[in-house]
CSV table of C-alpha atoms in Angstrom, one decimal:
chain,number,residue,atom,x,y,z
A,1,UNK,CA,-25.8,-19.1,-54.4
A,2,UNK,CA,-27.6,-22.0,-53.0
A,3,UNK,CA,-28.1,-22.7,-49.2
A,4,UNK,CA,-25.2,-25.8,-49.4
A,5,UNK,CA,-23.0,-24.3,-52.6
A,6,UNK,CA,-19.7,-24.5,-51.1
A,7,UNK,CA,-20.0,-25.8,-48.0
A,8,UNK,CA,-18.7,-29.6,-47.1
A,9,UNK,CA,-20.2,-32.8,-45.5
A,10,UNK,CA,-17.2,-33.6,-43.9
A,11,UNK,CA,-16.8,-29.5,-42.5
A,12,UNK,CA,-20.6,-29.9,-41.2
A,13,UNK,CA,-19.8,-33.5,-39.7
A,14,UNK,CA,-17.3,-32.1,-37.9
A,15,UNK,CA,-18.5,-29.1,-36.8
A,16,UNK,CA,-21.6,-31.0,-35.4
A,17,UNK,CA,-19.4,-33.4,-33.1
A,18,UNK,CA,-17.8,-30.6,-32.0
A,19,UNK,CA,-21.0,-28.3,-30.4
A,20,UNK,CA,-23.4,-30.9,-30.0
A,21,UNK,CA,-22.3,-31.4,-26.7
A,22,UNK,CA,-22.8,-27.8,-25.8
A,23,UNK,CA,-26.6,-27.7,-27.2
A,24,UNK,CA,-27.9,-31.0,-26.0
A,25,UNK,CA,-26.2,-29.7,-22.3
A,26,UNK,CA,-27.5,-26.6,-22.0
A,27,UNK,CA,-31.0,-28.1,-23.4
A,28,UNK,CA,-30.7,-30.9,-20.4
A,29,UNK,CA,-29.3,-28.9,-17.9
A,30,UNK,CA,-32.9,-26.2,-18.8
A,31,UNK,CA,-35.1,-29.2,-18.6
A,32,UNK,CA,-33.7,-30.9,-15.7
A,33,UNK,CA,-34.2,-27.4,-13.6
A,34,UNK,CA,-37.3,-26.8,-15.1
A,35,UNK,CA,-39.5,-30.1,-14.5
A,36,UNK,CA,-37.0,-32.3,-12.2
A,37,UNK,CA,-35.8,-30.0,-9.9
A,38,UNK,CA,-32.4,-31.0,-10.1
A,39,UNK,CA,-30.3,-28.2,-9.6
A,40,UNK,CA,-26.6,-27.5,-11.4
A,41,UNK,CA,-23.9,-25.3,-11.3
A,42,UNK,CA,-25.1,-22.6,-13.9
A,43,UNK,CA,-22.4,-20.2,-14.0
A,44,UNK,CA,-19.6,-23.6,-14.7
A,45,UNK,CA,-21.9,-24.6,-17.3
A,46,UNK,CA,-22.4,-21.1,-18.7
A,47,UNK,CA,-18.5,-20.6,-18.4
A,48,UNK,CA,-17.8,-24.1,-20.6
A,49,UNK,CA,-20.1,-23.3,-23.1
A,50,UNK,CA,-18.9,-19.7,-23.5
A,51,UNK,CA,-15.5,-21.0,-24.4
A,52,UNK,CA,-16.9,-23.9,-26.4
A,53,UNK,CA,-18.6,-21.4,-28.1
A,54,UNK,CA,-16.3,-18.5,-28.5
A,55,UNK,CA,-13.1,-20.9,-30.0
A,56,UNK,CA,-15.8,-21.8,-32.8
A,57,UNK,CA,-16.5,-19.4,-34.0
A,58,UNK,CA,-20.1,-18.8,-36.3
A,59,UNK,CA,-23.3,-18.5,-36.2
A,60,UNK,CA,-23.6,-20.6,-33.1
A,61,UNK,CA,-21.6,-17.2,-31.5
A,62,UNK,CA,-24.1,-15.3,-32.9
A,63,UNK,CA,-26.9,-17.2,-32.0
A,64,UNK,CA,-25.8,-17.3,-28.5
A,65,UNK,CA,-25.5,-13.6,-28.4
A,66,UNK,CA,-28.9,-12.7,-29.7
A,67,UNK,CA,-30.1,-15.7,-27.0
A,68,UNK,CA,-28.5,-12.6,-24.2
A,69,UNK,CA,-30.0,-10.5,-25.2
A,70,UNK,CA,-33.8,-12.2,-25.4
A,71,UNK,CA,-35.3,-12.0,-21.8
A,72,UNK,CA,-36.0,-15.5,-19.9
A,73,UNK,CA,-34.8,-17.2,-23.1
A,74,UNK,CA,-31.8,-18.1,-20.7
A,75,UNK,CA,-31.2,-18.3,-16.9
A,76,UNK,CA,-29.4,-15.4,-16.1
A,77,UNK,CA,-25.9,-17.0,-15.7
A,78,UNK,CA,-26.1,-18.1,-19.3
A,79,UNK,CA,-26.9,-14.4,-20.5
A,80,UNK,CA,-24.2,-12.9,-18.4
A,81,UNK,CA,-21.6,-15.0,-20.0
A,82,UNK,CA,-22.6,-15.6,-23.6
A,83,UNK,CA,-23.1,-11.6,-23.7
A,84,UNK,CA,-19.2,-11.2,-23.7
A,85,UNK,CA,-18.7,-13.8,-26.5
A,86,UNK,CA,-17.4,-10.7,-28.7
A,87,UNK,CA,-13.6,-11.3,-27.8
A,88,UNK,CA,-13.5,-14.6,-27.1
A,89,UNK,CA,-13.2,-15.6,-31.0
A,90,UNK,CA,-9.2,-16.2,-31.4
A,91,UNK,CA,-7.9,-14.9,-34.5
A,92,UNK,CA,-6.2,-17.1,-38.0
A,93,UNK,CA,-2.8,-16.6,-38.3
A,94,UNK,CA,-0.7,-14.9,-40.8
A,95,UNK,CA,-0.6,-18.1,-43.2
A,96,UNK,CA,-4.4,-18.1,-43.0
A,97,UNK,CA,-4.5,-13.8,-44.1
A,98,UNK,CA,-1.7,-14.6,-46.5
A,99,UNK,CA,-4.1,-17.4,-48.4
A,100,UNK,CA,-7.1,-15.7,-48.3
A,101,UNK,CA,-5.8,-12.1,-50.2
A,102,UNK,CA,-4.0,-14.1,-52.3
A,103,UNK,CA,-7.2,-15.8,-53.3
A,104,UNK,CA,-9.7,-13.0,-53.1
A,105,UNK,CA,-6.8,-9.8,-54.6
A,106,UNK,CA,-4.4,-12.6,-56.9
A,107,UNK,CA,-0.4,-13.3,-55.7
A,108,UNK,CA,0.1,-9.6,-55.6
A,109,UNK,CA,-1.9,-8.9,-53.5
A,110,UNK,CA,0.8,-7.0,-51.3
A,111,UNK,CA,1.7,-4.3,-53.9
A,112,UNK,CA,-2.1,-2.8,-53.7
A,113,UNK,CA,-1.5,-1.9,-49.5
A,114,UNK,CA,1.2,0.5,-48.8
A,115,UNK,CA,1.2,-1.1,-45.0
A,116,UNK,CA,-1.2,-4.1,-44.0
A,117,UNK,CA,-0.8,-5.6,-40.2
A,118,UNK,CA,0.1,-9.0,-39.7
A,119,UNK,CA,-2.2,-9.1,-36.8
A,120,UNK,CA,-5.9,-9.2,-36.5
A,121,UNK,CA,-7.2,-5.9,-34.7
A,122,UNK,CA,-10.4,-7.5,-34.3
A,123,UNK,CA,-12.1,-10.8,-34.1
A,124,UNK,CA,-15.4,-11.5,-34.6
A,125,UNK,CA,-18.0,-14.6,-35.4
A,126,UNK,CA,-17.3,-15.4,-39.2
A,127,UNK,CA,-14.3,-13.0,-39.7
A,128,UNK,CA,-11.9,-11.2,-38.8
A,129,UNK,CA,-10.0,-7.9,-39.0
A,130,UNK,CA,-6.9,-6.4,-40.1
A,131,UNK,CA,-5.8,-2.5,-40.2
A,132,UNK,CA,-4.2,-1.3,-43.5
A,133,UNK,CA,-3.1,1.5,-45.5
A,134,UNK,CA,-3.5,1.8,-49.7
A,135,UNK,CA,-1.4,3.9,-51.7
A,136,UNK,CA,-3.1,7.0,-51.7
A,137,UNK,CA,-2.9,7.1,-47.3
A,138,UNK,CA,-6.1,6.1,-46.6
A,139,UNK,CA,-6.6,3.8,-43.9
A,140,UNK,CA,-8.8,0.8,-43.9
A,141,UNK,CA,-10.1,-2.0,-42.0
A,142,UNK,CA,-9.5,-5.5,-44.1
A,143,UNK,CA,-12.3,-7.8,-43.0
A,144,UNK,CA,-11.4,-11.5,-43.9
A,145,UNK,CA,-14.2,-14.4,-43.7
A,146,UNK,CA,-13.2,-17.6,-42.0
A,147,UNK,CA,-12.3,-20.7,-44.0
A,148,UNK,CA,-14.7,-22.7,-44.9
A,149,UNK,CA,-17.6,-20.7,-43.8
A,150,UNK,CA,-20.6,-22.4,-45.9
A,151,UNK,CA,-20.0,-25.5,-44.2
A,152,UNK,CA,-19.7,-23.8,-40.7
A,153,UNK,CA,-22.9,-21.8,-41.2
A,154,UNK,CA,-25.0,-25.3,-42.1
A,155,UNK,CA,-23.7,-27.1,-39.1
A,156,UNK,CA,-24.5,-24.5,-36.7
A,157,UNK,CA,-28.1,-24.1,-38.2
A,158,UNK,CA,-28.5,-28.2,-37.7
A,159,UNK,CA,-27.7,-27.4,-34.2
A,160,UNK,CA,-29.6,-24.4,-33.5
A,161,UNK,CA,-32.6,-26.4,-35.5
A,162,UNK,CA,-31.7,-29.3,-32.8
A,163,UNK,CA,-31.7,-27.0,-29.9
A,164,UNK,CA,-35.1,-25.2,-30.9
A,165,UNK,CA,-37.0,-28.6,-31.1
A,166,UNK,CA,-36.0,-30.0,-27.9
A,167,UNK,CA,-36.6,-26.5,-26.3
A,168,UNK,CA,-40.3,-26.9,-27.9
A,169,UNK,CA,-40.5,-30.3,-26.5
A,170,UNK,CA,-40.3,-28.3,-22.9
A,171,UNK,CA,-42.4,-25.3,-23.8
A,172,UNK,CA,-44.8,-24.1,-26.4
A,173,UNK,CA,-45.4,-20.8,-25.3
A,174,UNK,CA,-43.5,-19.6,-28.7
A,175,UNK,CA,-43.9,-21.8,-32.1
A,176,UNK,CA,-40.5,-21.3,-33.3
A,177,UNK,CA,-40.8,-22.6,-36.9
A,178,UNK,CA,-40.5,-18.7,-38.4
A,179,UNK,CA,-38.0,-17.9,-36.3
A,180,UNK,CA,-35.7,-20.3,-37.4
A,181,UNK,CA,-36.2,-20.1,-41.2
A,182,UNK,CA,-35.5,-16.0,-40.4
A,183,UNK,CA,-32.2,-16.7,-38.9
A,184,UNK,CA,-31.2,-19.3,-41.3
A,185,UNK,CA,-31.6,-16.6,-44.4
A,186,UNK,CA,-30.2,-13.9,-42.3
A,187,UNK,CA,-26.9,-16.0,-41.6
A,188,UNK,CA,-26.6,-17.4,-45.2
A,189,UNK,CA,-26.9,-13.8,-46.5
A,190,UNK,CA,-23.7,-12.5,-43.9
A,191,UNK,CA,-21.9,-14.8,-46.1
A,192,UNK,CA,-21.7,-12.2,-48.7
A,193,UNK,CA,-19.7,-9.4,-48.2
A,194,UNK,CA,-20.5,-7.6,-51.7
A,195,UNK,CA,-24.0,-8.1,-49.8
A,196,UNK,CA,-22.7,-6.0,-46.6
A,197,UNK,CA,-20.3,-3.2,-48.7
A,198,UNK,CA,-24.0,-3.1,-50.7
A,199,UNK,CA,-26.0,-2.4,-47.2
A,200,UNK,CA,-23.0,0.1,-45.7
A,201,UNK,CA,-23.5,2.2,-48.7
A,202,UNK,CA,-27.4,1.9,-48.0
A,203,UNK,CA,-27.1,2.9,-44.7
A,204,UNK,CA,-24.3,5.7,-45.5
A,205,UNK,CA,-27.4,7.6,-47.7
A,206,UNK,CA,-29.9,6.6,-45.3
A,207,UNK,CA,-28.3,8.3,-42.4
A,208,UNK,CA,-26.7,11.1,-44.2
A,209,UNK,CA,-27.3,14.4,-41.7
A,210,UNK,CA,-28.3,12.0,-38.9
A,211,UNK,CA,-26.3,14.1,-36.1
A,212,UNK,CA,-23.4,11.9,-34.2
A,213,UNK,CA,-23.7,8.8,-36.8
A,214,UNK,CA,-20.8,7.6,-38.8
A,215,UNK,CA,-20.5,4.8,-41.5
A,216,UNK,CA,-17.6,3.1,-42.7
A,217,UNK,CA,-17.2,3.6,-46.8
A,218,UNK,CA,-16.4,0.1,-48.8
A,219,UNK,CA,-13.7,0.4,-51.0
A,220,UNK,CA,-14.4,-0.6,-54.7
A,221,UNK,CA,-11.8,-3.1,-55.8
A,222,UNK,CA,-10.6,-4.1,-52.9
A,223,UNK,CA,-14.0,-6.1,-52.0
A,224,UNK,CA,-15.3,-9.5,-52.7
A,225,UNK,CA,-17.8,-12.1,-51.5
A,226,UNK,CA,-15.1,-13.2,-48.8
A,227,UNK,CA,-13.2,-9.8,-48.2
A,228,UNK,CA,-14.3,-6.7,-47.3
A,229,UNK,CA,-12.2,-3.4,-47.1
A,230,UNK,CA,-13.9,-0.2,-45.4
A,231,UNK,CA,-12.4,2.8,-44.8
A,232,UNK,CA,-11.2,3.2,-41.0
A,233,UNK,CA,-12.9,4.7,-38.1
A,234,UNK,CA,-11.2,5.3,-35.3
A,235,UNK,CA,-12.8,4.7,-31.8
A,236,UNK,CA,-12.8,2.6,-28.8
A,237,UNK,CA,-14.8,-0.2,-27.8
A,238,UNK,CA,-18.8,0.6,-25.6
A,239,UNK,CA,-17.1,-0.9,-22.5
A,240,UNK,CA,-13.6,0.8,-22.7
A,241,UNK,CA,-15.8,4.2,-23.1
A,242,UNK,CA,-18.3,3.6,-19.5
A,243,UNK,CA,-15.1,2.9,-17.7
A,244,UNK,CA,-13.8,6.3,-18.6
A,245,UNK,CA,-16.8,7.4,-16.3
A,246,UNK,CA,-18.5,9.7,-19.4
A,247,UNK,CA,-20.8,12.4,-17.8
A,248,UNK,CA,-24.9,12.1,-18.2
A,249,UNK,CA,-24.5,14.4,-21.0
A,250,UNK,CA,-22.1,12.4,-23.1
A,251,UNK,CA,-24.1,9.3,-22.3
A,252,UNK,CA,-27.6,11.2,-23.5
A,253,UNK,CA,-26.2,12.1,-26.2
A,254,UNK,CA,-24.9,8.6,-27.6
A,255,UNK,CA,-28.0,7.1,-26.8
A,256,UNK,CA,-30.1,9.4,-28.8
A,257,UNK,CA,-27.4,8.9,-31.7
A,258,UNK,CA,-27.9,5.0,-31.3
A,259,UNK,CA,-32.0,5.5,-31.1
A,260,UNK,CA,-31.7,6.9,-34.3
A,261,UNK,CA,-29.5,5.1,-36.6
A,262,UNK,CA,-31.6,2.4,-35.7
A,263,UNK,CA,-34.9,3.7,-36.1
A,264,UNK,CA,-34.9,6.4,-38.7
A,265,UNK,CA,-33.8,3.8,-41.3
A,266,UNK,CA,-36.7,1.5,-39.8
A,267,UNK,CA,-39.3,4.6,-40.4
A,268,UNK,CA,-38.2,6.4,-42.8
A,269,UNK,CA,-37.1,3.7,-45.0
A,270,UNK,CA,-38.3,0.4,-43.7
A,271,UNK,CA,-34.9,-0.8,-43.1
A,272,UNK,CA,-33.5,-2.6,-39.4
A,273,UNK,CA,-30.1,-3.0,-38.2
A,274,UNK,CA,-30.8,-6.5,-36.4
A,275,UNK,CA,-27.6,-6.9,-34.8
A,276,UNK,CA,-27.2,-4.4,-31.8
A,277,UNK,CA,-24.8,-6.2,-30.1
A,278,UNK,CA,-21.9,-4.5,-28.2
A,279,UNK,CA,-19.2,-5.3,-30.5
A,280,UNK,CA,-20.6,-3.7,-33.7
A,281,UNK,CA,-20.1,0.0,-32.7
A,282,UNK,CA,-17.5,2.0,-31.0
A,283,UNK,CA,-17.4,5.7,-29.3
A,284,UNK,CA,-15.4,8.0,-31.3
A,285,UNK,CA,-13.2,10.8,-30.0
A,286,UNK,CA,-16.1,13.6,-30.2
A,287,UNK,CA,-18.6,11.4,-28.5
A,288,UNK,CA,-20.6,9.6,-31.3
A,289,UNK,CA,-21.3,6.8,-32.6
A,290,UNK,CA,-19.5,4.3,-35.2
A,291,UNK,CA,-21.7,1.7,-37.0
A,292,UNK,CA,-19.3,-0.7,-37.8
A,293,UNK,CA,-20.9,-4.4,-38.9
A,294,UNK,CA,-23.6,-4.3,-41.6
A,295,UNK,CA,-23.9,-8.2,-42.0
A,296,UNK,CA,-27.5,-8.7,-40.1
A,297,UNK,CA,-30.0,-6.2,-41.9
A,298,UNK,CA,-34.1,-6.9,-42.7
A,299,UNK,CA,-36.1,-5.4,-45.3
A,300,UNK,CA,-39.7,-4.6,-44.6
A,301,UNK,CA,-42.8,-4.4,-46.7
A,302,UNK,CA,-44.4,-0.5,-46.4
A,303,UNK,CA,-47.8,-2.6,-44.3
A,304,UNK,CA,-45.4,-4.2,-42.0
A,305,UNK,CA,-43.9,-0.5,-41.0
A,306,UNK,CA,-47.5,0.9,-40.9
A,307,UNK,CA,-48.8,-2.5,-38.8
A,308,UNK,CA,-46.0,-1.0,-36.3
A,309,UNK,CA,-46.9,2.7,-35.9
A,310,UNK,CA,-50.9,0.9,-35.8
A,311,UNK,CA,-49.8,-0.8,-32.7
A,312,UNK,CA,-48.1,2.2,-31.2
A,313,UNK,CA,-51.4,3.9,-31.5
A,314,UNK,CA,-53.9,1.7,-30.3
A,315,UNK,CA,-51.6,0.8,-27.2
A,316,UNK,CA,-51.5,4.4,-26.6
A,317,UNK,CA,-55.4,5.0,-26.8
A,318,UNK,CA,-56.2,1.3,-25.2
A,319,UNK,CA,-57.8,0.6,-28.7
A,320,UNK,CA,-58.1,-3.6,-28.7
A,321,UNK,CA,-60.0,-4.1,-32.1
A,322,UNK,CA,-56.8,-1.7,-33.8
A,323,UNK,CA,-54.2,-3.9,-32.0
A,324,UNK,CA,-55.2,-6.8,-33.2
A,325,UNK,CA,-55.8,-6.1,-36.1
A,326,UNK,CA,-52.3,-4.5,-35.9
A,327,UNK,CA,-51.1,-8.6,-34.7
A,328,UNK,CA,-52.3,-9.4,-38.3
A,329,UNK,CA,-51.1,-7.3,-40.5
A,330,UNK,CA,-47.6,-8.2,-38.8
A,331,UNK,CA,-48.2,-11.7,-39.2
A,332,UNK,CA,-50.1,-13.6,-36.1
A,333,UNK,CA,-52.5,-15.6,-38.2
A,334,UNK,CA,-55.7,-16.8,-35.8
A,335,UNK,CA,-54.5,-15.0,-32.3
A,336,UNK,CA,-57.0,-15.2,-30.0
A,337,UNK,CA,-58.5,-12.5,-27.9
A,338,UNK,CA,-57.0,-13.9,-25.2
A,339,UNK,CA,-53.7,-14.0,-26.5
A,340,UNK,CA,-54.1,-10.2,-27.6
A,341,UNK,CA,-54.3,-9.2,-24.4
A,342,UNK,CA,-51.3,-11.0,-23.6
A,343,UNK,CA,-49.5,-9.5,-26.3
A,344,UNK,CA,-50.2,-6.4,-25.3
A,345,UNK,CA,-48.5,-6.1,-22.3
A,346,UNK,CA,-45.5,-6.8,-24.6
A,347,UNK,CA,-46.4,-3.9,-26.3
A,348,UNK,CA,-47.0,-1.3,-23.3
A,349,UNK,CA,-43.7,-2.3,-21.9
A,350,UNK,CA,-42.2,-1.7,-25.1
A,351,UNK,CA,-44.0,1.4,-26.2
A,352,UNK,CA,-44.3,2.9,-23.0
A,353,UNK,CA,-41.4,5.3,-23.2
A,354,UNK,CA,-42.3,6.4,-26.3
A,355,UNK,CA,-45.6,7.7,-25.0
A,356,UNK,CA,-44.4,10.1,-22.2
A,357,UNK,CA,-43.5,13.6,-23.0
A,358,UNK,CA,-40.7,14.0,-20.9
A,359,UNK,CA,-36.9,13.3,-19.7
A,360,UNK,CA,-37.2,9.6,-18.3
A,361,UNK,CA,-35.1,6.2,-18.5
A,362,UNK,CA,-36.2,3.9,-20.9
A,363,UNK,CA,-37.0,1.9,-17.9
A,364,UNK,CA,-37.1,2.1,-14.4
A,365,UNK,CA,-34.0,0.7,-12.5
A,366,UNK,CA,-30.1,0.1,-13.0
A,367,UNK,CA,-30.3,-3.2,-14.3
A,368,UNK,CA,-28.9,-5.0,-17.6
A,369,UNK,CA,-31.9,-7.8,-18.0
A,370,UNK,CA,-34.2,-5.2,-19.9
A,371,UNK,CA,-37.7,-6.4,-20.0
A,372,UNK,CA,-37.0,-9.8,-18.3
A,373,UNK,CA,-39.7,-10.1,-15.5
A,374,UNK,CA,-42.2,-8.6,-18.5
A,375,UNK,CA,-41.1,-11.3,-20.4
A,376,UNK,CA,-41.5,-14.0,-18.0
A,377,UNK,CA,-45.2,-12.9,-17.6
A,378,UNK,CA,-46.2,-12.9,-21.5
A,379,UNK,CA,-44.7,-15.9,-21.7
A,380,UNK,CA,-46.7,-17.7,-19.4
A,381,UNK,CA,-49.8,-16.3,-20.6
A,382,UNK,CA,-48.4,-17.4,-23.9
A,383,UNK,CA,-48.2,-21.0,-23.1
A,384,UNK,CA,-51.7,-21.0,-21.2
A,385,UNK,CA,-53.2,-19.8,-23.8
A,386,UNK,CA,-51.7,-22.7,-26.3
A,387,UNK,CA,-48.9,-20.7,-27.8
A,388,UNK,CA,-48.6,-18.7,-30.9
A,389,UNK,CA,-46.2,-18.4,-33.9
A,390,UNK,CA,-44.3,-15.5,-34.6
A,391,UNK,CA,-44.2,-14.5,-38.0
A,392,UNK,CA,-40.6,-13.7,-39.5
A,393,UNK,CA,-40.7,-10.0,-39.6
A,394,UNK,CA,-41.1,-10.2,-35.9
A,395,UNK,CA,-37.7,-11.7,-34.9
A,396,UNK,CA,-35.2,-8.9,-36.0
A,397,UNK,CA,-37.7,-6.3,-34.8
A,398,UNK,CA,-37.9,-7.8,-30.9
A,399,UNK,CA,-34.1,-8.1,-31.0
A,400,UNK,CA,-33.2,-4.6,-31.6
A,401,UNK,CA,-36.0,-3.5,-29.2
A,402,UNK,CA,-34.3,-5.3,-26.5
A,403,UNK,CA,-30.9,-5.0,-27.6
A,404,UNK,CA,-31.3,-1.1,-27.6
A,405,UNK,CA,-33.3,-1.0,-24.0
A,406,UNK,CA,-30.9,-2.8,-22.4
A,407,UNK,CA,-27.7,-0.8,-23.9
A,408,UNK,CA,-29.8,2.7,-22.7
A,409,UNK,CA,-30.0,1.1,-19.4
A,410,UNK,CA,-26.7,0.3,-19.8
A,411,UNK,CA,-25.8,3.9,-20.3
A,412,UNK,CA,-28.0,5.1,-18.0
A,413,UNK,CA,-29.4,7.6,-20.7
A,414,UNK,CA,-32.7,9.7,-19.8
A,415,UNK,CA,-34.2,11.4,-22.5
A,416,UNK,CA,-37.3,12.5,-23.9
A,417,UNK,CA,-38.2,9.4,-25.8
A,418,UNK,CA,-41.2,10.3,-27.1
A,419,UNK,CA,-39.9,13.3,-29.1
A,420,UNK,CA,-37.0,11.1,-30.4
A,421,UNK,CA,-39.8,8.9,-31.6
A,422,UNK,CA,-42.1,11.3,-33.0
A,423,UNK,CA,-39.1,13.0,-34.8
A,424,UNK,CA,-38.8,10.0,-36.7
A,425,UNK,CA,-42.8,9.4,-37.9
A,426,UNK,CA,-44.3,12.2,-37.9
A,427,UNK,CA,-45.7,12.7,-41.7
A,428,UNK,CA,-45.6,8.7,-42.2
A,429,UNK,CA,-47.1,7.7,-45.4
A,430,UNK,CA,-46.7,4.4,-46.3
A,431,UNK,CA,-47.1,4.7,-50.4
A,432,UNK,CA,-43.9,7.7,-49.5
A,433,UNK,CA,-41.8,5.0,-47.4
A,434,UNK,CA,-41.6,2.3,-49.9
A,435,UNK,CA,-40.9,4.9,-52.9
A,436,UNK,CA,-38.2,6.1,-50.9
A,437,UNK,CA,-37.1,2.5,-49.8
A,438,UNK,CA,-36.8,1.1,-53.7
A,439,UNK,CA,-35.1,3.8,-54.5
A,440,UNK,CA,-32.4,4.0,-51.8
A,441,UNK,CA,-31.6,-0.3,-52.3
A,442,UNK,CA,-31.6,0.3,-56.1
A,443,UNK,CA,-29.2,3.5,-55.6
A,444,UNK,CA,-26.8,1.1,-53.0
A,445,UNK,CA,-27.0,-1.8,-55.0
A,446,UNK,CA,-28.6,-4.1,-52.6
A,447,UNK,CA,-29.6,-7.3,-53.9
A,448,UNK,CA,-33.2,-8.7,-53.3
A,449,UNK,CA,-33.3,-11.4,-50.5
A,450,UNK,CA,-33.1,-14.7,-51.6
């Protein structure tokens, strides 16, 4: 499928008029605080654009959550709001589910569900969600994409293109032309569900015996490149589960489940889940974890993985010629020294935890913006020293990093990181991991990226 097969002029046209006004505002309203000193009222601005937002639906959602996630991407009042975007995306109605089986499963579409709810259980960014039952008494969960979808997923990335070049107008700390072509194939590929059924069965061998980790099963036949039926797991939401006051114990014990469904695939198998947002996992009743949205995953090459663990280890020994040789291999064509050392203290933030050999927080502190005054400081010895240009491997990989710190924090877990860590690469070789990699997408049926 081609980048614009199926999608509209008139649907992008639309869809532009319709968010431009919430890009080009939060873009004036950043530049106006940052070199006019003209100050506005964030947290109205962050509260009209989170509704903006959420009614649309899309990538622009999506965009806006990973933005909450990144810290000093967005004053604080923006992150705070646009991190709840989750369940602000109001669900199609009954005529919209009735036109969509019918066209996915044919007119009798009915007869194949013993039970299926008229209402949406869940609503999300470019679907939503129905609970049903199929003949033999299993239970699923019905996941319907949006009309029109194509054309929604090009507007958005016009805007998000828009929004990135007058951002680099202001700054040029970070040259984001890498990062964009990333999200762009990333969102295009969320379009396919026979994609995402293909990556849950990847992730269903690649965490098999993984303690406390459970993956939905697609259901053959009932699944298309618009519909996706999974069996059901039953949980509550990350936010319903903290306000039933969970002891330290519970809480260690889902973080460690969460540190490794996200990183033994990434080690063992060069895989990433690059979407830890709140909304795709839930809690279940004996205290684990439920990996529910397999849209937003990233396939590395065997150096990539190994130009990882080389960073881990030359932070951890102070070893400057190994990191940046590390920078390379990952993809920071002609870095400076200079900028090396900036990057590092990326790095030591982010590997720090993983180099103590003891029960600790993954960061000091009781706060949600993980990482943000470390942030602040690389990126103004980015932008002194002229700016660099992440490569594309990098984007999904910082995500999760912060995504995951600041849902430990969150949880207030303390653990031994560095034994979680060392569980997972211990015996690394990187000939091994890609065998093992080809062999599990082949197995799952996951198709090359485009």
């Amino acid at each position: 499928m081609t980048e614009r097969e199926g999608s509209s002029l008139f649907g992008e046209l639309g869809r532009m008029a319709r968010t431009s006004g919430a890009v080009t505002g939060i873009a004036a309203r950043v530049a106006g605080e940052r070199f006019l000193g003209i100050k506005t009222d964030q947290a109205k601005h962050a509260e009209d654009l989170k509704s903006v937002l959420g009614n649309l639906k899309g990538p622009m959602m999506k965009v806006a959550q990973f933005l909450s996630t990144v810290p000093d991407a967005l004053p604080p009042e923006y992150a705070a709001q646009l991190a709840e975007l989750q369940s602000n995306a109001p669900p199609m109605g009954w005529a919209f589910v009735k036109r969509r089986m019918s066209g996915e499963l044919g007119a009798e579409w009915q007869t194949r569900f013993a039970s299926f709810g008229h209402e949406a259980v869940a609503a999300a960014s470019l679907g939503q969600v129905h609970r049903a039952t199929l003949p033999d008494g299993r239970e699923v969960a019905v996941k319907l994409q949006y009309p029109d979808m194509p054309s929604v997923i090009e507007a958005d990335l016009r805007q998000v293109k828009l929004a990135m070049g007058l951002y680099a107008k202001l700054d040029n700390a970070i040259i984001q032309d890498e990062i964009y072509l990333e999200l762009a194939e990333r969102f295009r590929e969320e379009l396919d569900y026979e994609r995402e059924a293909a990556q849950m069965r990847l992730y269903s061998a690649m965490l098999a015996g993984v303690p406390d980790v459970n993956v939905p099963e697609p259901i053959a036949g009932y699944t298309t490149r618009r519909l996706l039926t999974m069996s059901w797991l039953k949980g509550v939401g990350f936010r319903q589960w903290l306000e039933g006051k969970p002891s330290q114990e519970a809480r260690n014990r889902l973080a460690a489940a969460l540190f490794r469904a996200w990183y033994v695939p990434l080690y063992k198998y060069g895989v990433i889940h690059g979407d830890p947002h709140l909304g795709n996992y839930q809690i279940n009743e004996a205290g684990g974890l439920n990996l529910l949205d397999y849209g937003s995953i990233r396939v590395f090459p065997g150096k990539f993985i190994k130009g990882v663990l080389d960073l881990f280890g030359a932070t951890r020994d102070g070893d400057f010629a190994r990191a940046k040789a590390a920078y390379q291999v990952w993809g920071f064509a002609g870095i400076s020294d200079e900028q090396v050392e900036v990057l590092n203290d990326w790095a030591k933030f982010l590997y720090q935890p993983l180099m103590e050999d003891r029960v600790r927080p993954i960061q000091p502190g009781t706060g949600t913006e993980f990482g943000r005054e470390v942030a602040a400081k690389v990126h103004e010895g980015l932008k002194r020293t002229g700016g660099v240009k992440p490569p594309r491997e990098f984007v999904l990989m910082d995500r999760s990093a912060i995504g995951l710190g600041a849902v430990f924090m969150r949880l207030g877990a303390e653990l031994n990181w560095c034994r979680l860590f060392h569980e997972t690469i211990d015996g690394f070789d990187e000939a091994e991991m890609v065998a093992r990699q080809q062999a599990a997408l082949r197995a799952a049926g996951v198709p090359a990226a485009q």
